Tab-separated table of C-alpha atoms in Angstrom:
chain	number	residue	atom	x	y	z
A	1	UNK	CA	16.496	-26.213	-12.455
A	2	UNK	CA	17.837	-22.857	-13.379
A	3	UNK	CA	17.638	-20.376	-10.520
A	4	UNK	CA	15.756	-18.037	-12.837
A	5	UNK	CA	13.078	-20.633	-13.529
A	6	UNK	CA	12.433	-21.345	-9.859
A	7	UNK	CA	12.416	-17.759	-8.702
A	8	UNK	CA	8.703	-17.214	-9.204
A	9	UNK	CA	7.799	-20.485	-7.465
A	10	UNK	CA	9.956	-19.631	-4.452
A	11	UNK	CA	8.333	-16.256	-3.994
A	12	UNK	CA	4.872	-17.815	-3.834
A	13	UNK	CA	5.669	-20.364	-1.162
A	14	UNK	CA	8.595	-19.169	0.912
A	15	UNK	CA	6.593	-17.021	3.352
A	16	UNK	CA	4.046	-19.775	3.867
A	17	UNK	CA	6.698	-22.415	4.445
A	18	UNK	CA	8.535	-20.221	6.933
A	19	UNK	CA	5.289	-19.911	8.876
A	20	UNK	CA	4.785	-23.653	8.688
A	21	UNK	CA	8.263	-24.175	10.035
A	22	UNK	CA	7.414	-22.125	13.118
A	23	UNK	CA	4.166	-23.995	13.594
A	24	UNK	CA	5.576	-27.469	12.994
A	25	UNK	CA	8.893	-27.231	14.800
A	26	UNK	CA	7.321	-27.852	18.200
A	27	UNK	CA	5.254	-30.809	17.038
A	28	UNK	CA	7.989	-33.321	16.283
A	29	UNK	CA	10.589	-34.572	18.710
A	30	UNK	CA	12.712	-36.375	16.139
A	31	UNK	CA	12.333	-39.681	18.002
A	32	UNK	CA	10.529	-42.779	16.840
A	33	UNK	CA	6.900	-42.755	17.910
A	34	UNK	CA	5.633	-45.622	20.003
A	35	UNK	CA	3.802	-48.099	17.771
A	36	UNK	CA	0.277	-49.138	18.486
A	37	UNK	CA	0.771	-52.208	20.645
A	38	UNK	CA	-2.321	-54.096	19.432
A	39	UNK	CA	-1.241	-56.656	16.882
A	40	UNK	CA	-3.418	-57.701	13.981
A	41	UNK	CA	-3.036	-61.382	13.157
A	42	UNK	CA	-5.319	-60.999	10.182
A	43	UNK	CA	-2.662	-59.062	8.238
A	44	UNK	CA	-1.256	-61.139	5.402
A	45	UNK	CA	1.395	-60.377	2.828
A	46	UNK	CA	-1.416	-60.155	0.289
A	47	UNK	CA	-2.697	-57.097	2.173
A	48	UNK	CA	0.481	-55.180	1.331
A	49	UNK	CA	1.119	-53.272	-1.896
A	50	UNK	CA	4.793	-52.645	-2.583
A	51	UNK	CA	5.344	-49.831	-5.065
A	52	UNK	CA	8.801	-49.867	-6.648
A	53	UNK	CA	9.619	-46.367	-7.886
A	54	UNK	CA	10.751	-47.564	-11.292
A	55	UNK	CA	11.738	-45.530	-14.350
A	56	UNK	CA	11.157	-46.012	-18.064
A	57	UNK	CA	14.777	-46.289	-19.167
A	58	UNK	CA	15.604	-49.908	-20.078
A	59	UNK	CA	18.316	-50.269	-17.435
A	60	UNK	CA	15.984	-49.127	-14.672
A	61	UNK	CA	13.171	-51.346	-15.914
A	62	UNK	CA	15.498	-54.364	-15.622
A	63	UNK	CA	16.582	-53.455	-12.095
A	64	UNK	CA	13.014	-52.860	-10.936
A	65	UNK	CA	11.872	-56.164	-12.411
A	66	UNK	CA	14.701	-57.934	-10.554
A	67	UNK	CA	13.525	-56.399	-7.257
A	68	UNK	CA	9.964	-57.480	-8.007
A	69	UNK	CA	11.005	-61.060	-8.687
A	70	UNK	CA	13.095	-61.132	-5.492
A	71	UNK	CA	10.035	-60.135	-3.471
A	72	UNK	CA	7.788	-62.706	-5.138
A	73	UNK	CA	10.423	-65.393	-4.645
A	74	UNK	CA	10.568	-64.610	-0.933
A	75	UNK	CA	6.813	-65.015	-0.554
A	76	UNK	CA	7.003	-68.328	-2.397
A	77	UNK	CA	9.731	-69.556	-0.036
A	78	UNK	CA	7.638	-68.474	2.935
A	79	UNK	CA	4.671	-70.367	1.525
A	80	UNK	CA	2.473	-67.309	1.867
A	81	UNK	CA	0.297	-65.285	-0.436
A	82	UNK	CA	2.452	-62.832	-2.347
A	83	UNK	CA	2.201	-59.094	-1.775
A	84	UNK	CA	1.087	-57.005	-4.704
A	85	UNK	CA	4.216	-55.575	-6.346
A	86	UNK	CA	3.679	-52.576	-8.594
A	87	UNK	CA	6.240	-50.971	-10.877
A	88	UNK	CA	5.457	-47.278	-10.724
A	89	UNK	CA	6.207	-46.540	-14.378
A	90	UNK	CA	3.657	-49.165	-15.445
A	91	UNK	CA	0.595	-47.811	-13.656
A	92	UNK	CA	0.080	-44.948	-16.113
A	93	UNK	CA	1.441	-43.798	-19.482
A	94	UNK	CA	1.852	-40.365	-17.896
A	95	UNK	CA	5.507	-39.928	-16.967
A	96	UNK	CA	4.685	-37.535	-14.127
A	97	UNK	CA	3.599	-40.366	-11.825
A	98	UNK	CA	7.208	-40.499	-10.610
A	99	UNK	CA	6.264	-37.599	-8.322
A	100	UNK	CA	3.985	-40.016	-6.400
A	101	UNK	CA	1.126	-37.589	-5.683
A	102	UNK	CA	-0.394	-38.111	-9.170
A	103	UNK	CA	-0.164	-41.854	-8.506
A	104	UNK	CA	-2.237	-41.764	-5.312
A	105	UNK	CA	-5.647	-41.772	-7.085
A	106	UNK	CA	-4.558	-44.612	-9.346
A	107	UNK	CA	-3.304	-46.704	-6.447
A	108	UNK	CA	-6.382	-45.918	-4.375
A	109	UNK	CA	-8.804	-46.810	-7.162
A	110	UNK	CA	-7.069	-50.113	-7.888
A	111	UNK	CA	-5.981	-51.342	-4.453
A	112	UNK	CA	-7.380	-48.916	-1.885
A	113	UNK	CA	-10.247	-51.114	-0.693
A	114	UNK	CA	-8.390	-54.420	-0.545
A	115	UNK	CA	-4.933	-53.401	0.661
A	116	UNK	CA	-4.052	-52.339	4.204
A	117	UNK	CA	-0.562	-50.940	3.567
A	118	UNK	CA	1.327	-49.291	0.731
A	119	UNK	CA	5.121	-49.505	0.884
A	120	UNK	CA	7.192	-47.325	-1.455
A	121	UNK	CA	10.754	-48.345	-2.313
A	122	UNK	CA	13.490	-47.358	-4.709
A	123	UNK	CA	14.856	-49.727	-7.338
A	124	UNK	CA	17.915	-50.403	-5.208
A	125	UNK	CA	15.933	-51.079	-2.032
A	126	UNK	CA	15.732	-54.713	-0.989
A	127	UNK	CA	12.666	-55.747	0.977
A	128	UNK	CA	12.797	-58.502	3.614
A	129	UNK	CA	9.283	-59.866	3.869
A	130	UNK	CA	9.893	-61.891	7.083
A	131	UNK	CA	10.660	-58.604	8.860
A	132	UNK	CA	8.205	-56.358	7.012
A	133	UNK	CA	5.060	-58.153	8.113
A	134	UNK	CA	5.887	-58.108	11.866
A	135	UNK	CA	6.810	-54.434	11.548
A	136	UNK	CA	3.463	-53.466	10.043
A	137	UNK	CA	1.606	-55.645	12.551
A	138	UNK	CA	2.651	-53.164	15.255
A	139	UNK	CA	0.539	-50.395	13.741
A	140	UNK	CA	-3.257	-50.257	13.579
A	141	UNK	CA	-4.012	-50.359	9.819
A	142	UNK	CA	-7.372	-48.625	10.307
A	143	UNK	CA	-5.557	-45.481	11.466
A	144	UNK	CA	-3.494	-43.021	9.430
A	145	UNK	CA	0.196	-43.906	9.537
A	146	UNK	CA	3.215	-42.512	7.689
A	147	UNK	CA	6.261	-44.638	8.481
A	148	UNK	CA	9.902	-44.503	7.387
A	149	UNK	CA	13.516	-43.768	8.175
A	150	UNK	CA	13.635	-40.138	9.247
A	151	UNK	CA	15.803	-37.519	7.564
A	152	UNK	CA	15.924	-33.839	8.459
A	153	UNK	CA	17.726	-30.711	7.368
A	154	UNK	CA	20.779	-29.585	9.320
A	155	UNK	CA	20.342	-25.997	8.164
A	156	UNK	CA	17.639	-24.163	6.268
A	157	UNK	CA	18.045	-25.352	2.673
A	158	UNK	CA	17.385	-23.619	-0.624
A	159	UNK	CA	16.075	-26.841	-2.127
A	160	UNK	CA	13.356	-26.817	0.556
A	161	UNK	CA	12.642	-23.111	0.053
A	162	UNK	CA	14.234	-22.438	3.473
A	163	UNK	CA	11.294	-24.124	5.183
A	164	UNK	CA	11.376	-24.445	8.981
A	165	UNK	CA	14.323	-22.052	9.118
A	166	UNK	CA	13.986	-21.503	12.871
A	167	UNK	CA	14.444	-25.211	13.572
A	168	UNK	CA	15.351	-27.145	10.401
A	169	UNK	CA	15.675	-30.449	12.244
A	170	UNK	CA	12.113	-30.202	13.527
A	171	UNK	CA	10.511	-31.518	10.359
A	172	UNK	CA	11.169	-35.088	9.305
A	173	UNK	CA	10.911	-36.600	5.835
A	174	UNK	CA	11.555	-40.162	4.641
A	175	UNK	CA	14.800	-41.564	3.312
A	176	UNK	CA	13.625	-43.032	-0.018
A	177	UNK	CA	16.507	-45.518	-0.070
A	178	UNK	CA	15.127	-47.180	3.064
A	179	UNK	CA	11.537	-47.134	1.822
A	180	UNK	CA	8.452	-45.699	3.520
A	181	UNK	CA	4.891	-46.789	4.131
A	182	UNK	CA	1.371	-45.389	4.223
A	183	UNK	CA	-1.634	-47.071	5.785
A	184	UNK	CA	-4.532	-47.514	3.372
A	185	UNK	CA	-6.842	-44.984	5.082
A	186	UNK	CA	-4.195	-42.299	4.734
A	187	UNK	CA	-3.551	-43.059	1.080
A	188	UNK	CA	-7.275	-42.992	0.320
A	189	UNK	CA	-7.636	-39.587	1.953
A	190	UNK	CA	-4.607	-38.210	0.104
A	191	UNK	CA	-6.063	-39.462	-3.169
A	192	UNK	CA	-9.329	-37.697	-2.419
A	193	UNK	CA	-7.560	-34.418	-1.580
A	194	UNK	CA	-6.006	-34.262	-5.021
A	195	UNK	CA	-9.429	-33.887	-6.611
A	196	UNK	CA	-10.190	-30.736	-4.641
A	197	UNK	CA	-6.980	-28.742	-4.252
A	198	UNK	CA	-3.848	-27.611	-6.010
A	199	UNK	CA	-0.333	-28.094	-4.740
A	200	UNK	CA	1.354	-25.144	-3.050
A	201	UNK	CA	3.911	-24.928	-5.849
A	202	UNK	CA	3.973	-25.920	-9.498
A	203	UNK	CA	7.522	-27.212	-9.070
A	204	UNK	CA	8.564	-30.665	-7.868
A	205	UNK	CA	12.119	-30.195	-6.646
A	206	UNK	CA	12.828	-32.566	-3.750
A	207	UNK	CA	10.222	-35.305	-3.806
A	208	UNK	CA	10.816	-36.805	-0.362
A	209	UNK	CA	10.453	-33.460	1.409
A	210	UNK	CA	7.427	-32.372	-0.614
A	211	UNK	CA	5.667	-35.697	-0.018
A	212	UNK	CA	6.120	-35.238	3.729
A	213	UNK	CA	4.789	-31.675	3.536
A	214	UNK	CA	1.772	-32.822	1.543
A	215	UNK	CA	0.974	-35.581	4.026
A	216	UNK	CA	1.484	-33.296	7.029
A	217	UNK	CA	-1.003	-30.818	5.520
A	218	UNK	CA	-0.062	-27.852	7.713
A	219	UNK	CA	-0.529	-29.902	10.865
A	220	UNK	CA	-3.842	-31.511	9.887
A	221	UNK	CA	-2.234	-34.765	8.787
A	222	UNK	CA	0.293	-37.137	10.362
A	223	UNK	CA	3.969	-36.450	10.586
A	224	UNK	CA	6.506	-39.116	9.697
A	225	UNK	CA	6.865	-41.790	12.365
A	226	UNK	CA	10.519	-42.807	12.541
A	227	UNK	CA	10.783	-46.588	12.336
A	228	UNK	CA	14.202	-48.245	12.854
A	229	UNK	CA	13.238	-51.298	10.795
A	230	UNK	CA	13.383	-49.189	7.637
A	231	UNK	CA	17.136	-49.329	7.010
A	232	UNK	CA	19.871	-48.564	4.534
A	233	UNK	CA	22.674	-50.452	6.275
A	234	UNK	CA	21.830	-54.122	6.868
A	235	UNK	CA	21.113	-54.819	10.522
A	236	UNK	CA	19.141	-57.366	12.492
A	237	UNK	CA	15.366	-57.005	12.175
A	238	UNK	CA	15.609	-54.654	9.161
A	239	UNK	CA	12.579	-54.823	6.885
A	240	UNK	CA	14.514	-53.032	4.140
A	241	UNK	CA	18.127	-52.554	3.156
A	242	UNK	CA	19.721	-50.593	0.377
A	243	UNK	CA	22.313	-51.601	-2.160
A	244	UNK	CA	23.766	-48.636	-4.073
A	245	UNK	CA	22.980	-45.704	-6.330
A	246	UNK	CA	26.208	-46.421	-8.248
A	247	UNK	CA	25.815	-49.974	-9.545
A	248	UNK	CA	28.575	-52.033	-11.108
A	249	UNK	CA	27.661	-52.589	-14.754
A	250	UNK	CA	31.109	-53.458	-16.067
A	251	UNK	CA	33.868	-51.379	-17.583
A	252	UNK	CA	33.391	-47.613	-17.281
A	253	UNK	CA	32.653	-45.635	-20.413
A	254	UNK	CA	35.878	-44.507	-22.051
A	255	UNK	CA	37.065	-40.940	-21.559
A	256	UNK	CA	37.203	-40.710	-25.327
A	257	UNK	CA	33.486	-41.378	-25.634
A	258	UNK	CA	32.406	-38.224	-23.797
A	259	UNK	CA	32.450	-34.515	-24.647
A	260	UNK	CA	32.182	-32.142	-21.689
A	261	UNK	CA	30.791	-28.652	-22.274
A	262	UNK	CA	31.301	-26.009	-19.578
A	263	UNK	CA	29.018	-22.968	-19.768
A	264	UNK	CA	30.785	-19.824	-18.574
A	265	UNK	CA	30.987	-16.090	-19.239
A	266	UNK	CA	33.620	-13.384	-19.010
A	267	UNK	CA	32.831	-12.275	-15.462
A	268	UNK	CA	33.576	-15.762	-14.139
A	269	UNK	CA	36.754	-16.477	-16.110
A	270	UNK	CA	39.015	-15.505	-13.205
A	271	UNK	CA	37.248	-17.227	-10.304
A	272	UNK	CA	35.158	-20.188	-11.494
A	273	UNK	CA	37.183	-21.511	-14.415
A	274	UNK	CA	40.355	-21.911	-12.272
A	275	UNK	CA	38.329	-24.097	-9.875
A	276	UNK	CA	37.261	-26.350	-12.748
A	277	UNK	CA	40.877	-26.688	-13.856
A	278	UNK	CA	42.121	-27.347	-10.320
A	279	UNK	CA	39.582	-30.090	-9.620
A	280	UNK	CA	37.833	-32.206	-12.211
A	281	UNK	CA	38.910	-30.942	-15.652
A	282	UNK	CA	41.964	-33.224	-15.618
A	283	UNK	CA	39.656	-36.233	-15.898
A	284	UNK	CA	38.149	-35.090	-19.213
A	285	UNK	CA	39.547	-36.145	-22.579
A	286	UNK	CA	37.457	-33.635	-24.539
A	287	UNK	CA	36.433	-30.493	-22.664
A	288	UNK	CA	35.441	-27.091	-24.041
A	289	UNK	CA	34.579	-23.823	-22.301
A	290	UNK	CA	31.755	-21.890	-23.946
A	291	UNK	CA	31.691	-18.185	-23.173
A	292	UNK	CA	30.417	-14.868	-24.461
A	293	UNK	CA	33.948	-13.717	-25.280
A	294	UNK	CA	37.023	-15.353	-26.716
A	295	UNK	CA	39.832	-15.856	-24.198
A	296	UNK	CA	42.885	-17.697	-25.476
A	297	UNK	CA	44.305	-18.146	-21.982
A	298	UNK	CA	41.558	-20.622	-21.066
A	299	UNK	CA	40.757	-21.095	-24.042
A	300	UNK	CA	37.056	-20.344	-24.585
A	301	UNK	CA	34.770	-20.798	-27.565
A	302	UNK	CA	32.113	-18.267	-28.509
A	303	UNK	CA	28.940	-19.482	-30.162
A	304	UNK	CA	27.446	-16.186	-31.254
A	305	UNK	CA	25.026	-16.129	-28.328
A	306	UNK	CA	25.381	-13.216	-25.890
A	307	UNK	CA	25.501	-13.907	-22.170
A	308	UNK	CA	22.296	-13.444	-20.189
A	309	UNK	CA	21.635	-13.100	-16.481
A	310	UNK	CA	18.663	-15.469	-16.554
A	311	UNK	CA	18.366	-18.628	-18.660
A	312	UNK	CA	20.875	-19.950	-21.170
A	313	UNK	CA	18.691	-21.781	-23.667
A	314	UNK	CA	20.323	-20.235	-26.731
A	315	UNK	CA	23.789	-21.212	-25.540
A	316	UNK	CA	22.767	-24.776	-24.690
A	317	UNK	CA	21.127	-25.367	-28.068
A	318	UNK	CA	24.245	-23.960	-29.768
A	319	UNK	CA	26.354	-26.417	-27.749
A	320	UNK	CA	24.188	-29.335	-28.893
A	321	UNK	CA	24.418	-28.192	-32.501
A	322	UNK	CA	28.221	-28.067	-32.228
A	323	UNK	CA	28.243	-31.511	-30.574
A	324	UNK	CA	26.633	-33.004	-33.680
A	325	UNK	CA	29.022	-31.237	-36.028
A	326	UNK	CA	32.553	-32.161	-37.087
A	327	UNK	CA	33.963	-29.466	-34.799
A	328	UNK	CA	34.204	-31.952	-31.934
A	329	UNK	CA	35.031	-35.682	-31.845
A	330	UNK	CA	32.198	-38.082	-32.587
A	331	UNK	CA	31.257	-39.443	-29.141
A	332	UNK	CA	28.285	-41.224	-27.596
A	333	UNK	CA	27.805	-38.812	-24.683
A	334	UNK	CA	27.507	-35.067	-24.127
A	335	UNK	CA	27.830	-33.655	-20.597
A	336	UNK	CA	26.707	-30.036	-20.084
A	337	UNK	CA	27.658	-28.336	-16.802
A	338	UNK	CA	27.821	-24.853	-15.336
A	339	UNK	CA	31.168	-23.293	-14.463
A	340	UNK	CA	30.305	-23.660	-10.760
A	341	UNK	CA	29.409	-27.351	-11.030
A	342	UNK	CA	31.727	-29.779	-9.232
A	343	UNK	CA	31.608	-33.205	-10.847
A	344	UNK	CA	33.351	-36.562	-10.672
A	345	UNK	CA	33.842	-37.680	-14.266
A	346	UNK	CA	35.264	-41.084	-13.239
A	347	UNK	CA	32.104	-41.846	-11.266
A	348	UNK	CA	29.965	-40.559	-14.123
A	349	UNK	CA	31.767	-42.857	-16.562
A	350	UNK	CA	31.161	-45.720	-14.138
A	351	UNK	CA	27.453	-44.849	-13.959
A	352	UNK	CA	27.088	-44.471	-17.722
A	353	UNK	CA	28.267	-48.034	-18.245
A	354	UNK	CA	24.757	-49.046	-17.131
A	355	UNK	CA	23.066	-47.153	-19.964
A	356	UNK	CA	22.693	-48.094	-23.613
A	357	UNK	CA	24.132	-45.269	-25.748
A	358	UNK	CA	21.933	-46.448	-28.615
A	359	UNK	CA	18.891	-45.241	-26.664
A	360	UNK	CA	17.845	-41.611	-26.179
A	361	UNK	CA	19.177	-41.097	-22.635
A	362	UNK	CA	18.606	-37.881	-20.668
A	363	UNK	CA	20.207	-38.264	-17.235
A	364	UNK	CA	20.732	-36.153	-14.109
A	365	UNK	CA	18.709	-34.810	-11.188
A	366	UNK	CA	15.048	-34.787	-12.191
A	367	UNK	CA	12.674	-31.952	-11.366
A	368	UNK	CA	9.096	-31.468	-12.467
A	369	UNK	CA	6.805	-28.627	-13.472
A	370	UNK	CA	3.003	-28.783	-13.260
A	371	UNK	CA	2.971	-32.549	-12.811
A	372	UNK	CA	-0.614	-32.595	-11.537
A	373	UNK	CA	-1.708	-30.732	-14.663
A	374	UNK	CA	-0.010	-32.888	-17.310
A	375	UNK	CA	3.236	-30.945	-17.033
A	376	UNK	CA	6.716	-32.177	-17.794
A	377	UNK	CA	9.911	-33.382	-16.147
A	378	UNK	CA	13.379	-32.011	-16.742
A	379	UNK	CA	16.979	-32.428	-15.629
A	380	UNK	CA	18.047	-29.485	-13.520
A	381	UNK	CA	21.077	-27.849	-15.089
A	382	UNK	CA	23.268	-27.087	-12.097
A	383	UNK	CA	23.938	-30.732	-11.253
A	384	UNK	CA	24.850	-31.479	-14.868
A	385	UNK	CA	22.834	-32.710	-17.851
A	386	UNK	CA	23.993	-35.918	-19.540
A	387	UNK	CA	22.688	-36.679	-23.026
A	388	UNK	CA	23.313	-39.578	-25.359
A	389	UNK	CA	24.106	-38.622	-28.934
A	390	UNK	CA	20.861	-40.336	-29.930
A	391	UNK	CA	18.892	-38.032	-27.618
A	392	UNK	CA	20.631	-34.925	-28.951
A	393	UNK	CA	20.055	-36.007	-32.551
A	394	UNK	CA	16.355	-36.683	-31.942
A	395	UNK	CA	15.935	-33.330	-30.250
A	396	UNK	CA	17.783	-31.233	-32.805
A	397	UNK	CA	16.004	-32.874	-35.723
A	398	UNK	CA	12.575	-32.371	-34.140
A	399	UNK	CA	12.461	-28.626	-34.638
A	400	UNK	CA	11.904	-28.030	-30.912
A	401	UNK	CA	13.768	-24.880	-29.937
A	402	UNK	CA	14.123	-21.982	-27.491
A	403	UNK	CA	11.294	-19.483	-27.407
A	404	UNK	CA	14.034	-16.959	-26.595
A	405	UNK	CA	17.781	-17.160	-25.928
A	406	UNK	CA	17.439	-16.351	-22.224
A	407	UNK	CA	14.760	-18.976	-21.551
A	408	UNK	CA	15.636	-21.571	-18.849
A	409	UNK	CA	17.517	-24.177	-20.840
A	410	UNK	CA	16.846	-27.118	-18.538
A	411	UNK	CA	13.092	-26.566	-18.593
A	412	UNK	CA	12.971	-26.057	-22.352
A	413	UNK	CA	14.910	-29.300	-22.822
A	414	UNK	CA	12.435	-31.077	-20.560
A	415	UNK	CA	9.469	-29.734	-22.479
A	416	UNK	CA	11.052	-30.802	-25.768
A	417	UNK	CA	11.919	-34.310	-24.619
A	418	UNK	CA	8.437	-34.745	-23.151
A	419	UNK	CA	6.894	-33.782	-26.492
A	420	UNK	CA	9.122	-36.398	-28.151
A	421	UNK	CA	8.135	-39.118	-25.685
A	422	UNK	CA	11.707	-39.385	-24.381
A	423	UNK	CA	11.759	-39.866	-20.592
A	424	UNK	CA	14.235	-38.056	-18.397
A	425	UNK	CA	16.064	-40.413	-16.060
A	426	UNK	CA	16.776	-39.512	-12.452
A	427	UNK	CA	19.913	-40.271	-10.480
A	428	UNK	CA	20.182	-39.085	-6.845
A	429	UNK	CA	23.945	-38.844	-7.371
A	430	UNK	CA	23.535	-35.496	-9.152
A	431	UNK	CA	22.905	-32.491	-6.907
A	432	UNK	CA	21.664	-29.020	-7.775
A	433	UNK	CA	22.932	-27.595	-4.477
A	434	UNK	CA	25.903	-27.868	-2.099
A	435	UNK	CA	26.588	-30.778	0.278
A	436	UNK	CA	25.488	-28.645	3.238
A	437	UNK	CA	22.007	-28.437	1.706
A	438	UNK	CA	21.408	-32.191	2.106
A	439	UNK	CA	21.162	-34.496	5.145
A	440	UNK	CA	24.548	-36.030	5.963
A	441	UNK	CA	22.992	-39.433	6.566
A	442	UNK	CA	21.605	-39.388	3.032
A	443	UNK	CA	24.910	-38.407	1.421
A	444	UNK	CA	26.764	-41.049	3.430
A	445	UNK	CA	25.232	-43.877	1.360
A	446	UNK	CA	26.054	-42.176	-1.926
A	447	UNK	CA	29.153	-41.818	-4.037
A	448	UNK	CA	28.001	-38.488	-5.378
A	449	UNK	CA	28.587	-37.526	-9.004
A	450	UNK	CA	28.049	-33.767	-8.703
A	451	UNK	CA	27.318	-30.739	-6.543
A	452	UNK	CA	26.572	-27.165	-7.554
A	453	UNK	CA	27.274	-23.614	-6.382
A	454	UNK	CA	30.276	-22.009	-4.669
A	455	UNK	CA	28.211	-20.067	-2.092
A	456	UNK	CA	29.976	-19.846	1.291
A	457	UNK	CA	32.145	-22.893	0.668
A	458	UNK	CA	35.675	-23.712	-0.404
A	459	UNK	CA	34.829	-25.490	-3.687
A	460	UNK	CA	38.216	-27.177	-3.943
A	461	UNK	CA	37.855	-28.569	-0.416
A	462	UNK	CA	34.318	-29.744	-1.207
A	463	UNK	CA	35.554	-31.512	-4.318
A	464	UNK	CA	38.354	-33.250	-2.447
A	465	UNK	CA	36.083	-34.377	0.371
A	466	UNK	CA	33.003	-35.463	-1.554
A	467	UNK	CA	34.024	-36.201	-5.142
A	468	UNK	CA	37.730	-37.014	-5.425
A	469	UNK	CA	38.701	-40.677	-5.212
A	470	UNK	CA	42.068	-41.882	-4.005
A	471	UNK	CA	42.082	-44.781	-6.440
A	472	UNK	CA	43.254	-44.303	-9.986
A	473	UNK	CA	40.464	-42.774	-12.010
A	474	UNK	CA	40.584	-45.470	-14.675
A	475	UNK	CA	39.634	-48.010	-11.998
A	476	UNK	CA	36.301	-46.294	-11.355
């Protein structure tokens, strides 16, 4: 999301979250809580609802369906009743259910009285039923439990509105790759809360952290109980393991099938553009710098849109118009980045091999606005916005446009694609912020595609450490 777009949301919640950080820091030790020792032999696999956080894009639907069939096959081999496996994108036509909170009432109404546990997993998470059932048996299902692999901030993070700044590690939130679980009483209460209150912010920025905040409810609800059986690396007794966010779908997309557009302006020509050229620009076949002035030393292209200090909607729409013209090569993919975005194009090409360029694809880090009030999702611009030519063509022919040139381009794009029924597709490999703003344990299982911002870092060193591969780029 553009910094301009989020500014109002931050101002409404930052003071509150700082206070919450002071109040909550002393409540959590960071260690796994002792499970309730009373076991419950009546728990069967049929008492468990597994919610796979699927997406509407055809590639993600296939992956989620594979995970579902793996789970059902396991229950068949065990000779036990199968758990209920739900694909999140199928429970409602409303795309905003990806943010989970809008899905709570639907899950509660359908399964809340029959199920004892709800387990949430990503598409790449593999569930081991023989270990999951004994794990859940350790916890009293009539009580409120929030279980998962614990993550925490190392430092106060902008993506969490600098919450718990006095002790960032004091608040735990679940690693979505490892999966997390809610007991049925807790889910039913959360579903009821939604009917009577608004969220603290209209923005959904980092789902895993915001879910934990919502459940914690300023100390009135449970904190995350750290459970070692929720895993990313395969170990003995793991109830879940994780495969990868960068799947192998065959040959990477060709360099020649991608146009890269870098948004810049005159005041950053001397500091940001040289970083682009020293790091990732060499991996682009077709790359253009779009600025407010013409500079032959770079060179830059002007689009007749003046630079603004807020949003860049006018510039982005001009870039898309140029992409569809004969001024640039005819390619399947358009990548739009800021001049302070660090990106691995080889990894992006590898990732794009999983997507059908004949579909309208909108890919990057997904944020949401007003998702409890029938809002919309969008790809936040700093981490990079990837569009198939089909998506750009549909958008530009729809008549959807900027309400002013300095509007937040990422949010306007999201509103337009929502109105067209084109889903935005999330990849955790794109990052709106710097590596220091994310838990190291989370980044360690990724091969990140992008990071954003040069604040208080050496961007070239960050690129070399997190994004540059030693293998030949054409092998990725």
